[in-house]
PDB file of C-alpha atoms in Angstrom:
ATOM      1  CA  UNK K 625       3.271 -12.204   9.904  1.00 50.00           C
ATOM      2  CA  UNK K 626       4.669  -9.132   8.096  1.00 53.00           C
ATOM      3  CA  UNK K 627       7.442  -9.015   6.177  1.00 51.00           C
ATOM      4  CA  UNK K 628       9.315  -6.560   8.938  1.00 55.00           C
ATOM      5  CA  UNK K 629       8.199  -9.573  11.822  1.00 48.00           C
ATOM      6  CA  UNK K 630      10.190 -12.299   9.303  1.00 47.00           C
ATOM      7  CA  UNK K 631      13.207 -10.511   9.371  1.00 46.00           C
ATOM      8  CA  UNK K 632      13.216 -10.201  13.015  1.00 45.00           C
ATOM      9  CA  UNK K 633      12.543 -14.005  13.293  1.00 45.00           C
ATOM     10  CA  UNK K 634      14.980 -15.054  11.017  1.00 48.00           C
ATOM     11  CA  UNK K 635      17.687 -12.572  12.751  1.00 46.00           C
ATOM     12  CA  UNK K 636      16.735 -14.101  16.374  1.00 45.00           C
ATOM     13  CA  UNK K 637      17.123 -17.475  14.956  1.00 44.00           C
ATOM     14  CA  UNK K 638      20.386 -16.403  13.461  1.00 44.00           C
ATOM     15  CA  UNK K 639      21.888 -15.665  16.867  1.00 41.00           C
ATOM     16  CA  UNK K 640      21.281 -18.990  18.223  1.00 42.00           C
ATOM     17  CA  UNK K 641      21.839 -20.676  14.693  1.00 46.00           C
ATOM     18  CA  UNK K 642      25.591 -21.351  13.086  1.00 52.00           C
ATOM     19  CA  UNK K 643      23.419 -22.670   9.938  1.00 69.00           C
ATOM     20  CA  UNK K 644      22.015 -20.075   8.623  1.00 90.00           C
ATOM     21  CA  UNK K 645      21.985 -18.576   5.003  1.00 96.00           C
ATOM     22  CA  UNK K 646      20.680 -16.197   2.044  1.00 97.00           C
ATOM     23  CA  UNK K 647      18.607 -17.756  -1.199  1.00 98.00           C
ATOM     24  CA  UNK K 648      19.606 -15.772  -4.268  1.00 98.00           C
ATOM     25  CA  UNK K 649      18.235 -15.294  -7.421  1.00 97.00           C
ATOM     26  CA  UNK K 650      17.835 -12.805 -10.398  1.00 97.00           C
ATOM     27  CA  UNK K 651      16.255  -9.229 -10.142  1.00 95.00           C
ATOM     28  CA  UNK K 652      14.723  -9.311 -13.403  1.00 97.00           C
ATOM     29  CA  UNK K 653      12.059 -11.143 -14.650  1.00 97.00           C
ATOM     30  CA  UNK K 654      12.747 -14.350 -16.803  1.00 98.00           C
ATOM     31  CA  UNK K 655      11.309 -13.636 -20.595  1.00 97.00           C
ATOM     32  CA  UNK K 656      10.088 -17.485 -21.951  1.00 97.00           C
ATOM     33  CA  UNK K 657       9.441 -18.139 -25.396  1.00 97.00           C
ATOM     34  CA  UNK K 658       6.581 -21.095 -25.270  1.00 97.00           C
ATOM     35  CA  UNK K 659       7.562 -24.270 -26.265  1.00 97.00           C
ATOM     36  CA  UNK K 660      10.842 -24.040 -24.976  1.00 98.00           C
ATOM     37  CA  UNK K 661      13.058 -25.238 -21.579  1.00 98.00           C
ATOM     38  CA  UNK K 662      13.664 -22.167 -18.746  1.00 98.00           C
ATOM     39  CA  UNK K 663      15.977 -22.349 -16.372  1.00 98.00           C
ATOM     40  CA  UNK K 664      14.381 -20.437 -12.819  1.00 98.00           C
ATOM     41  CA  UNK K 665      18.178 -19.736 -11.359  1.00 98.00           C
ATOM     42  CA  UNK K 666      17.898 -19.739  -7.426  1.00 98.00           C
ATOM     43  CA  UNK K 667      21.350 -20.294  -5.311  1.00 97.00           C
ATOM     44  CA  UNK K 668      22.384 -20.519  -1.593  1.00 98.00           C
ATOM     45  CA  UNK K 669      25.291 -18.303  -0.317  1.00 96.00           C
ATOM     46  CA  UNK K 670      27.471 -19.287   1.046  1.00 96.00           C
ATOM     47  CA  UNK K 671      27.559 -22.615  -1.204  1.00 93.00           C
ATOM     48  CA  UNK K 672      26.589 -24.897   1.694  1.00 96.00           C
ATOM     49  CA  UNK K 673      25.004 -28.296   0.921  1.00 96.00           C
ATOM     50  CA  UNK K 674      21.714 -28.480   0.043  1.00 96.00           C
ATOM     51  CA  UNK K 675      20.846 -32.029   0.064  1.00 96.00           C
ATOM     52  CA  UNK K 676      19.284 -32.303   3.543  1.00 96.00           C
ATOM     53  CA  UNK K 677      17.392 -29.833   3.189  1.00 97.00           C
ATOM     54  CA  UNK K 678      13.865 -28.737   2.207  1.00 97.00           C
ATOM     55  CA  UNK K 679      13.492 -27.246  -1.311  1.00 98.00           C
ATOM     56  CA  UNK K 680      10.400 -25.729  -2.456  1.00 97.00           C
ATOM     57  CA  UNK K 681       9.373 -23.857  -5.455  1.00 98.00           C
ATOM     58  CA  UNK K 682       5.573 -22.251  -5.769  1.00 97.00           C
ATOM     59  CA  UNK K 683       3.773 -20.764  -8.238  1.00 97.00           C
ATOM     60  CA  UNK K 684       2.446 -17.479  -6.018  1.00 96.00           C
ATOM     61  CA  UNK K 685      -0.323 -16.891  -8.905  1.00 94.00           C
ATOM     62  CA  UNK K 686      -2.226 -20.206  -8.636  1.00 90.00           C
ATOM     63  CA  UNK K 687      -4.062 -21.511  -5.484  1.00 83.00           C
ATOM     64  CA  UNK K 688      -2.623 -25.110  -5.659  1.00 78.00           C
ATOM     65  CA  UNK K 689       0.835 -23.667  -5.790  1.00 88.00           C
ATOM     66  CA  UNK K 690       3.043 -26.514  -5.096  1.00 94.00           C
ATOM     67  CA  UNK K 691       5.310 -26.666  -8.561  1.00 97.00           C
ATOM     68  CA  UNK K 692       7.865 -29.028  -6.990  1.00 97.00           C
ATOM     69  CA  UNK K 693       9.212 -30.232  -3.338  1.00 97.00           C
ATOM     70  CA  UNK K 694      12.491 -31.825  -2.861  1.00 97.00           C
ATOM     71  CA  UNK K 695      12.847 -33.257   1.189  1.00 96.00           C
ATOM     72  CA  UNK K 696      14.454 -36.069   2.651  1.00 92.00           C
ATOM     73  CA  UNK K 697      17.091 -36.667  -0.650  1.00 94.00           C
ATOM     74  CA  UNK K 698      13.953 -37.362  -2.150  1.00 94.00           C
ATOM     75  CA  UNK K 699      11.416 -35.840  -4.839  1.00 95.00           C
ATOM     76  CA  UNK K 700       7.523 -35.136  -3.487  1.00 94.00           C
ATOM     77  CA  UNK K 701       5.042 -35.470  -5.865  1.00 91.00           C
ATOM     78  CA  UNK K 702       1.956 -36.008  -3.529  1.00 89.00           C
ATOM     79  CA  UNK K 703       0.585 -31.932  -3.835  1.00 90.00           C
ATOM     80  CA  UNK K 704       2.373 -31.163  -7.140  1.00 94.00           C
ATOM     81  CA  UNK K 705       0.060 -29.124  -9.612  1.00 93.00           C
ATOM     82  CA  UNK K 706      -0.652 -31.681 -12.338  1.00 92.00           C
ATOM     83  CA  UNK K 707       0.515 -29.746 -15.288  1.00 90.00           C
ATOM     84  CA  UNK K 708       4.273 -29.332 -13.778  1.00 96.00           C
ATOM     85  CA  UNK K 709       4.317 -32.814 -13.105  1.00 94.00           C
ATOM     86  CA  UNK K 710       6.822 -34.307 -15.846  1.00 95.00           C
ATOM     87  CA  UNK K 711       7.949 -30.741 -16.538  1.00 97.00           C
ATOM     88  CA  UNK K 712       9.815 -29.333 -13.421  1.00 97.00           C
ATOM     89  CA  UNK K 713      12.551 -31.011 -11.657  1.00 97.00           C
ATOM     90  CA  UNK K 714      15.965 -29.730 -10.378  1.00 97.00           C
ATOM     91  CA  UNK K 715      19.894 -30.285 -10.989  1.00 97.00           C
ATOM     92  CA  UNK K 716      20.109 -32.690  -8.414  1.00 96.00           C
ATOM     93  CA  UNK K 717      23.462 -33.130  -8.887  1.00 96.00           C
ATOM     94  CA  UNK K 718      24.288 -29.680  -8.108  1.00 96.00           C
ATOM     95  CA  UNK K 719      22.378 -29.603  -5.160  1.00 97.00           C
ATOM     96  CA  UNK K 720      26.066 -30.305  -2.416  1.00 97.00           C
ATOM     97  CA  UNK K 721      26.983 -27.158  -3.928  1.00 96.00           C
ATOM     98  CA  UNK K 722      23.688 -25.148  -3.066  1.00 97.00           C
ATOM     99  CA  UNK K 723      22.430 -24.672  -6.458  1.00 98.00           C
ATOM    100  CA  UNK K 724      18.373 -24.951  -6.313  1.00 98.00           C
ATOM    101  CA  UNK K 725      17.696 -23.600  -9.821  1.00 98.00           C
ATOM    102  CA  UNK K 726      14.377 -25.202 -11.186  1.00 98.00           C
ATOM    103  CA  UNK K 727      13.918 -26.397 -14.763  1.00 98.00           C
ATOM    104  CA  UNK K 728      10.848 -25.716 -16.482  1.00 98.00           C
ATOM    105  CA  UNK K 729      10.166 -27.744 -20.048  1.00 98.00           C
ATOM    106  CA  UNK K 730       8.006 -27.032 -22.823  1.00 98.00           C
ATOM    107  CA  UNK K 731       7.025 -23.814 -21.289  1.00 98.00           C
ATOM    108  CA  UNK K 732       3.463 -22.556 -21.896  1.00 97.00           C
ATOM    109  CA  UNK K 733       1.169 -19.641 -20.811  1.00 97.00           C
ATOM    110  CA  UNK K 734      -0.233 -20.746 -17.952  1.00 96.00           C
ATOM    111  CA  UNK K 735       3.404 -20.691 -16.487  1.00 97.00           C
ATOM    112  CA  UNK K 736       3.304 -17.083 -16.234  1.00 97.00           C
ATOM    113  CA  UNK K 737       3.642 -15.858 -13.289  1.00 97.00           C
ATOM    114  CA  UNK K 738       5.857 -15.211  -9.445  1.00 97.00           C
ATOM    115  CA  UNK K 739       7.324 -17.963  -8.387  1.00 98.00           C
ATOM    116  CA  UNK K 740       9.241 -18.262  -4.447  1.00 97.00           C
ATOM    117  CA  UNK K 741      11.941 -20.581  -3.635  1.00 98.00           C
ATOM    118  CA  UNK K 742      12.088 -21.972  -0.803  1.00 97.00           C
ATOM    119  CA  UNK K 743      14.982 -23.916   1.377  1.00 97.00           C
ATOM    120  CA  UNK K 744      14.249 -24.819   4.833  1.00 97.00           C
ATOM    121  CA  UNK K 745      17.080 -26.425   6.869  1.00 96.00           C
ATOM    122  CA  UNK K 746      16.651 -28.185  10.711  1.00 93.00           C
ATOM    123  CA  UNK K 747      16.880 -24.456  11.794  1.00 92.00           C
ATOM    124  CA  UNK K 748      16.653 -21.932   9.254  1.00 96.00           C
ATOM    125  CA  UNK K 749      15.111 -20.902   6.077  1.00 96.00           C
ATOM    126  CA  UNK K 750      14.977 -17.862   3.721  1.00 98.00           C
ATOM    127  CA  UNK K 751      13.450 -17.777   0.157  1.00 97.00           C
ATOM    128  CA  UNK K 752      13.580 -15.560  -3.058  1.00 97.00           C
ATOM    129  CA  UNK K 753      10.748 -14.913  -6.022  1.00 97.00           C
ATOM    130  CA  UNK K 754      11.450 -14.414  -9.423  1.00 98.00           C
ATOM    131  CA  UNK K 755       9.014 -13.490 -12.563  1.00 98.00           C
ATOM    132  CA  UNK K 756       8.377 -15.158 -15.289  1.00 98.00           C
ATOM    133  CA  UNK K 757       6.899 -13.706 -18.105  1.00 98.00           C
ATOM    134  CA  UNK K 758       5.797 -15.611 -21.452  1.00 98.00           C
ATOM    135  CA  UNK K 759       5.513 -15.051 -24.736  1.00 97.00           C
ATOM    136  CA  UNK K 760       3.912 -16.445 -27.557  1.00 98.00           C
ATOM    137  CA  UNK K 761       3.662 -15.412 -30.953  1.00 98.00           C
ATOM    138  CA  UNK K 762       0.295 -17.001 -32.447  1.00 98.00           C
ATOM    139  CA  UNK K 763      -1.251 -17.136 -36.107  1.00 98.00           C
ATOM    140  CA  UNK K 764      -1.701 -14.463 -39.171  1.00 98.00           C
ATOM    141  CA  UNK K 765      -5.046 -13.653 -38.394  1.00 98.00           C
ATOM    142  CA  UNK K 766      -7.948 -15.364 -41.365  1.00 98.00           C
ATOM    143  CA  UNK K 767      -9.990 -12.857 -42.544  1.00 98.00           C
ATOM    144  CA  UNK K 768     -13.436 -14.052 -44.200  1.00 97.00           C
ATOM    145  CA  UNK K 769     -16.636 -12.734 -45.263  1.00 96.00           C
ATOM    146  CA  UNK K 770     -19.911 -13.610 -43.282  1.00 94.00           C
ATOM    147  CA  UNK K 771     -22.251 -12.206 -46.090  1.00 91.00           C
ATOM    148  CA  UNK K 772     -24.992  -9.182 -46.007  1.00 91.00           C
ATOM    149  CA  UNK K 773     -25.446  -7.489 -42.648  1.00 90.00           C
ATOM    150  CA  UNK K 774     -27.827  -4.300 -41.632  1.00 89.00           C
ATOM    151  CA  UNK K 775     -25.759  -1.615 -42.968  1.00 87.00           C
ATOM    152  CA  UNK K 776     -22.765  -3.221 -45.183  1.00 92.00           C
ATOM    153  CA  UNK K 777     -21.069  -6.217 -45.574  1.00 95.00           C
ATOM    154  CA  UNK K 778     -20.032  -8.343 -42.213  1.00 96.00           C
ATOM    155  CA  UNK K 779     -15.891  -9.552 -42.121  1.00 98.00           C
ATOM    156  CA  UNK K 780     -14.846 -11.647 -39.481  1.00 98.00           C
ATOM    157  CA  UNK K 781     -11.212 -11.533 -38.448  1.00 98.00           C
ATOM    158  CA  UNK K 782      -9.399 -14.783 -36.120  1.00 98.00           C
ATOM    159  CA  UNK K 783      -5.894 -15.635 -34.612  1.00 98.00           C
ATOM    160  CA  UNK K 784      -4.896 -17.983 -32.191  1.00 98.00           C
ATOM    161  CA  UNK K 785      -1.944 -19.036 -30.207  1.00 98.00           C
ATOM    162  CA  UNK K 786      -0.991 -15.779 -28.352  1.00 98.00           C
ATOM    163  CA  UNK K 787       0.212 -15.068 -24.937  1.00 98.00           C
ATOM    164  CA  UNK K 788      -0.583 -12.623 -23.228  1.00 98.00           C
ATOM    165  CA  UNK K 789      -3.314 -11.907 -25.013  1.00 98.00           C
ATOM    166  CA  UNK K 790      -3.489  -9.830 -28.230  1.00 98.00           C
ATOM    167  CA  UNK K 791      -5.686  -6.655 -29.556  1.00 98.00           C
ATOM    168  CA  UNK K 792      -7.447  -7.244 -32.735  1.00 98.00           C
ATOM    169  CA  UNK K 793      -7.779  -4.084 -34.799  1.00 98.00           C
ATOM    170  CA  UNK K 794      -9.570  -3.285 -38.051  1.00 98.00           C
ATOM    171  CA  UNK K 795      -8.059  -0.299 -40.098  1.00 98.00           C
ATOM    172  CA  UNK K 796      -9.541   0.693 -43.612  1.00 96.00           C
ATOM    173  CA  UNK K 797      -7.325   1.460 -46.849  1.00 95.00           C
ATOM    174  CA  UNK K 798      -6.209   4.820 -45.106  1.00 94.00           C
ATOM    175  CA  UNK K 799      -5.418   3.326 -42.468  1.00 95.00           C
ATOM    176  CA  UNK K 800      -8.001   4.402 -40.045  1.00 96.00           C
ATOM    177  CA  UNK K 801      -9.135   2.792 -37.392  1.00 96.00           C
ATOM    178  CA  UNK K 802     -13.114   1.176 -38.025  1.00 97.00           C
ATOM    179  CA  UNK K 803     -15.578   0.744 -34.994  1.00 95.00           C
ATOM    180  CA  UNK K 804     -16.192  -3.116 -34.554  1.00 96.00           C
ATOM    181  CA  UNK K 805     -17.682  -5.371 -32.591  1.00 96.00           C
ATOM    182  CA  UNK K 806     -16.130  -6.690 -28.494  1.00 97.00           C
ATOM    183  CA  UNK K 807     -13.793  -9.063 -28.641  1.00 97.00           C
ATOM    184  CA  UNK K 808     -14.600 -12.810 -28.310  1.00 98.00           C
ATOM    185  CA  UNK K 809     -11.383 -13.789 -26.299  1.00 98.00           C
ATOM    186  CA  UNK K 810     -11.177 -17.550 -25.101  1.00 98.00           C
ATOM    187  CA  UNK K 811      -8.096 -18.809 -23.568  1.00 98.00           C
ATOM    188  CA  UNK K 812      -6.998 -22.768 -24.404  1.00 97.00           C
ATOM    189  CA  UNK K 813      -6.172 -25.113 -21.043  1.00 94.00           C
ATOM    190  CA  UNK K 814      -2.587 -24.589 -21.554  1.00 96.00           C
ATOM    191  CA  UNK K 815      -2.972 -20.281 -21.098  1.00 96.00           C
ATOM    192  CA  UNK K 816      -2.716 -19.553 -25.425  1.00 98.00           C
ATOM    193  CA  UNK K 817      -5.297 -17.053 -26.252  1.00 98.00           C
ATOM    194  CA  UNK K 818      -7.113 -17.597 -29.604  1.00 98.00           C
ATOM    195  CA  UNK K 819      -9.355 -14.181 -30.569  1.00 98.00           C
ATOM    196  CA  UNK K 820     -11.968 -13.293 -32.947  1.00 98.00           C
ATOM    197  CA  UNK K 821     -13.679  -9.707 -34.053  1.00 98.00           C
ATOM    198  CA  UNK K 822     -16.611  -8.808 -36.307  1.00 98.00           C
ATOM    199  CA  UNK K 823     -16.951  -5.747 -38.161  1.00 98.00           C
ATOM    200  CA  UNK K 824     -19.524  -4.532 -40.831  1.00 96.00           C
ATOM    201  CA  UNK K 825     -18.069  -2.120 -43.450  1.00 96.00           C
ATOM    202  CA  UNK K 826     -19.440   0.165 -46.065  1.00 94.00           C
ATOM    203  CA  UNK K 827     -18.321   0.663 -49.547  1.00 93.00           C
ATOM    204  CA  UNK K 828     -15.228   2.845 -49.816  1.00 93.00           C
ATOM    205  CA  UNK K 829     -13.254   4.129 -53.123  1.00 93.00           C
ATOM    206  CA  UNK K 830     -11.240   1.095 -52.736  1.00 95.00           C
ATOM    207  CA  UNK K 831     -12.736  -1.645 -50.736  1.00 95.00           C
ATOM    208  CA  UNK K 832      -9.874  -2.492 -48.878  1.00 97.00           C
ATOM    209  CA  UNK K 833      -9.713  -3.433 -45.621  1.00 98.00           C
ATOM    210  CA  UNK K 834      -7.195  -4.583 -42.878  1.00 98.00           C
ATOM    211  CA  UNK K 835      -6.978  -6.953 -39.349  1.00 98.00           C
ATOM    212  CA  UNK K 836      -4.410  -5.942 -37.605  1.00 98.00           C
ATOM    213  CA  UNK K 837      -3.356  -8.264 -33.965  1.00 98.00           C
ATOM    214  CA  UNK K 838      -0.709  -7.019 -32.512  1.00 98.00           C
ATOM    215  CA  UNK K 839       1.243  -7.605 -29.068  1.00 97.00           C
ATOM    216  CA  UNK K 840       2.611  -4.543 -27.369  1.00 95.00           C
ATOM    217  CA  UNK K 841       4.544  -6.327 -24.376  1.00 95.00           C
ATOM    218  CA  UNK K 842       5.959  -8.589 -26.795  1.00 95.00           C
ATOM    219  CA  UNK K 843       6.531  -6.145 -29.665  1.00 96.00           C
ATOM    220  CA  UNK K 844       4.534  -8.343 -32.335  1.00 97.00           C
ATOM    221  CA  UNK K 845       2.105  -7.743 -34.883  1.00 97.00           C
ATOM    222  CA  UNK K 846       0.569  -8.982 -38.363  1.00 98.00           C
ATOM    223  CA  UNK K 847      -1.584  -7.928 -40.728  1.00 98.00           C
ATOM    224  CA  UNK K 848      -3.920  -9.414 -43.120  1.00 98.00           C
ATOM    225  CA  UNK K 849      -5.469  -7.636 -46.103  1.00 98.00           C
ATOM    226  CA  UNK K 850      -8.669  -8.246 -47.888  1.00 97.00           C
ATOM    227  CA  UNK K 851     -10.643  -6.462 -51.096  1.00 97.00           C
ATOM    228  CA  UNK K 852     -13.595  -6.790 -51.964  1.00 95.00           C
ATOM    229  CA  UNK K 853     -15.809  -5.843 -55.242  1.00 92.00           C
ATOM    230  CA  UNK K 854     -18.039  -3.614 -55.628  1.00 88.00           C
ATOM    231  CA  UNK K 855     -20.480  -6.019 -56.923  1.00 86.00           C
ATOM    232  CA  UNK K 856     -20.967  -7.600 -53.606  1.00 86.00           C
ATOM    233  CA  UNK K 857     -22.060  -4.643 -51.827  1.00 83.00           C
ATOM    234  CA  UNK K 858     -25.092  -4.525 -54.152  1.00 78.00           C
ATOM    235  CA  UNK K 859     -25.939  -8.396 -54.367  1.00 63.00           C
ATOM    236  CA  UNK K 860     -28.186  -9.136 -52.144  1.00 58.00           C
ATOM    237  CA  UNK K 861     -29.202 -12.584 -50.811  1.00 54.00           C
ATOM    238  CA  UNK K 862     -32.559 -12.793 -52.529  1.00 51.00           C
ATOM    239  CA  UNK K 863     -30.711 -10.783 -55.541  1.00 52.00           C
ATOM    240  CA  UNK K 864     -28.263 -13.330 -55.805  1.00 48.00           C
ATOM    241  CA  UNK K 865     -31.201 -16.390 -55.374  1.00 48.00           C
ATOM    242  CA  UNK K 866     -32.878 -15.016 -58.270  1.00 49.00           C
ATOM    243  CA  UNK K 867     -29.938 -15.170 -60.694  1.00 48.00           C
ATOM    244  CA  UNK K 868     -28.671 -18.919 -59.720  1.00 46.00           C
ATOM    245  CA  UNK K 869     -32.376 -19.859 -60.086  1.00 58.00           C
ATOM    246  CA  UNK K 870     -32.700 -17.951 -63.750  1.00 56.00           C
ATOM    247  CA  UNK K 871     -29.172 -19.470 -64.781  1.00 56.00           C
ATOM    248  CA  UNK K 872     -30.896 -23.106 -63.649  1.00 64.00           C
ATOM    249  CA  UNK K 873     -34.063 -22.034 -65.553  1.00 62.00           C
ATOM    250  CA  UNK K 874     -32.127 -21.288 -68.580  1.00 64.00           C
ATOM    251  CA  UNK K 875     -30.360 -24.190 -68.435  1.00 73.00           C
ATOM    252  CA  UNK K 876     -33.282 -26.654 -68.085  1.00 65.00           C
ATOM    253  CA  UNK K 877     -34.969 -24.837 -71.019  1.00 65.00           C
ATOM    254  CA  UNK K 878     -32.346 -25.397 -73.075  1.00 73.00           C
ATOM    255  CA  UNK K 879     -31.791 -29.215 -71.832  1.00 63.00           C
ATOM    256  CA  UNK K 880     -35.846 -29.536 -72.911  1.00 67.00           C
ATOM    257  CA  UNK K 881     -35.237 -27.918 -75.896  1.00 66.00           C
ATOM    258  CA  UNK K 882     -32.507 -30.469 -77.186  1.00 66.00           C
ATOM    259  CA  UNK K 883     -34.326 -33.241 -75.563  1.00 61.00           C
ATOM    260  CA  UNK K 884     -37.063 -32.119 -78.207  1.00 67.00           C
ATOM    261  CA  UNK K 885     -35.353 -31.199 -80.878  1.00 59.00           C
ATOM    262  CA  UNK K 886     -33.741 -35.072 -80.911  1.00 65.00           C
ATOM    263  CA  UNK K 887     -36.605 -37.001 -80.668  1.00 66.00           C
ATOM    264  CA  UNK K 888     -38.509 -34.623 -83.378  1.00 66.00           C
ATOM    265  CA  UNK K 889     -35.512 -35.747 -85.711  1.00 65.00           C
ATOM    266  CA  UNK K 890     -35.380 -39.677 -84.441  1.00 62.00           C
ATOM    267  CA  UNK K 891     -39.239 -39.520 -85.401  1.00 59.00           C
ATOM    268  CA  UNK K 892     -38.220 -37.673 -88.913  1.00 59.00           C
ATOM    269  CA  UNK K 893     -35.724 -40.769 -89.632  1.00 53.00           C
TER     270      UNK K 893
END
């Protein structure tokens, strides 16, 4: 039925109907920070009653969209999307007055999204959506080195605990931007992205280098520096074998040496 079709429904009904009503909400979208309580305001006007009726709020974005159903002055939990369960529930006690508002707790990414409310009486019904966006701020990002690669040195660059998800960006000491590897993106079961990024760089006239993740929706970003000596662009594996095995030469020579040089004088006494 299109949307055009509904309102000519709901207006017939409203002819033959002395219940009918609007469902209000805001016109913005709702801005969470994760980890804490939301309030999804959603109203009736006029302030009728809503306790006999029907009140359903849906998450538009997921399949399973059922987020909570209040209906018969009691709460349905039967189709309720597990991971709202314990989380959403209304102001029951404001309910005579026609206030439906939802109440999300211990928001996290995967709550993103448009969500309807719904309120259905004996002989009418009209609903409203509102967005909800979330944000997350996640870690610095860790910055390490992953040893000798085919044309420089290999730095890998990590954060986690983002939403929505964030752009990982390597810059060197001027500031420019380096060419790097895709993106491995993986998102946690609760909707926090966690990101990683390899890069292989070249010796530069100061060997510093930057991983940037920033957030533009949010307006968030960190930085994390690292420098590294010369000496490691020019000790290689094999390089660097050689000289731990000549230190533990040296050091067993000498050992033997002592070990000689004792019993020669035990023998002398």
């Amino acid at each position: 039925m299109t949307e055009e079709n509904t309102k000519l429904l709901k207006l017939f009904i409203c002819l033959f109907s002395s219940e009918s009503f609007e469902v209000l909400g805001p016109t913005d979208p709702i801005v969470a920070v994760a980890g804490d309580d939301i309030i999804l305001p959603c109203y009736l006007k006029p302030n009728i009653s809503a306790q006999d009726m029907t009140v359903d709020w849906l998450n538009l974005d997921i399949i399973d969209e059922r987020v909570f159903r209040y209906q018969n002055h009691r709460i349905i939990l039967d189709d309720q999307i597990p991971y709202y369960r314990g989380r959403s529930s209304l102001f029951e006690e404001e309910l005579w007055r026609g206030n439906t508002s939802l109440k999300l707790t211990r928001v996290q990414g995967t709550d993103e999204g448009r969500y309807k409310c719904l309120i259905q009486s004996k002989s009418w019904y009209d609903d409203f959506t509102v967005q909800v966006l979330v944000k997350a701020v996640g870690s610095k990002p860790v910055v390490s080195i992953e040893g000798h690669r085919e044309g420089g040195m290999g730095l890998l660059c990590e954060t986690e605990g983002w939403h929505p998800e964030p752009e990982l960006v390597w810059l060197d000491s001027k500031g420019v931007h380096l060419s790097a590897g895709p993106p491995e993106i993986h998102r946690s079961f609760k909707g926090f992205y966690r990101v990683k990024q390899h890069v292989i760089v070249q010796e530069t006239d100061t060997n510093r280098f930057t991983c940037r993740v920033q957030q533009r929706r949010i307006n968030e970003k960190m930085e994390t520096d690292i420098h590294l000596p010369s000496e490691i662009f020019y000790t290689t594996p094999w390089r660097m074998a050689f000289i731990v095995l000549c230190c533990l030469g040296a050091i067993a020579v000498i050992g033997l040496s002592l070990a000689i040089y004792c019993m020669c004088n035990k023998k002398g006494n």
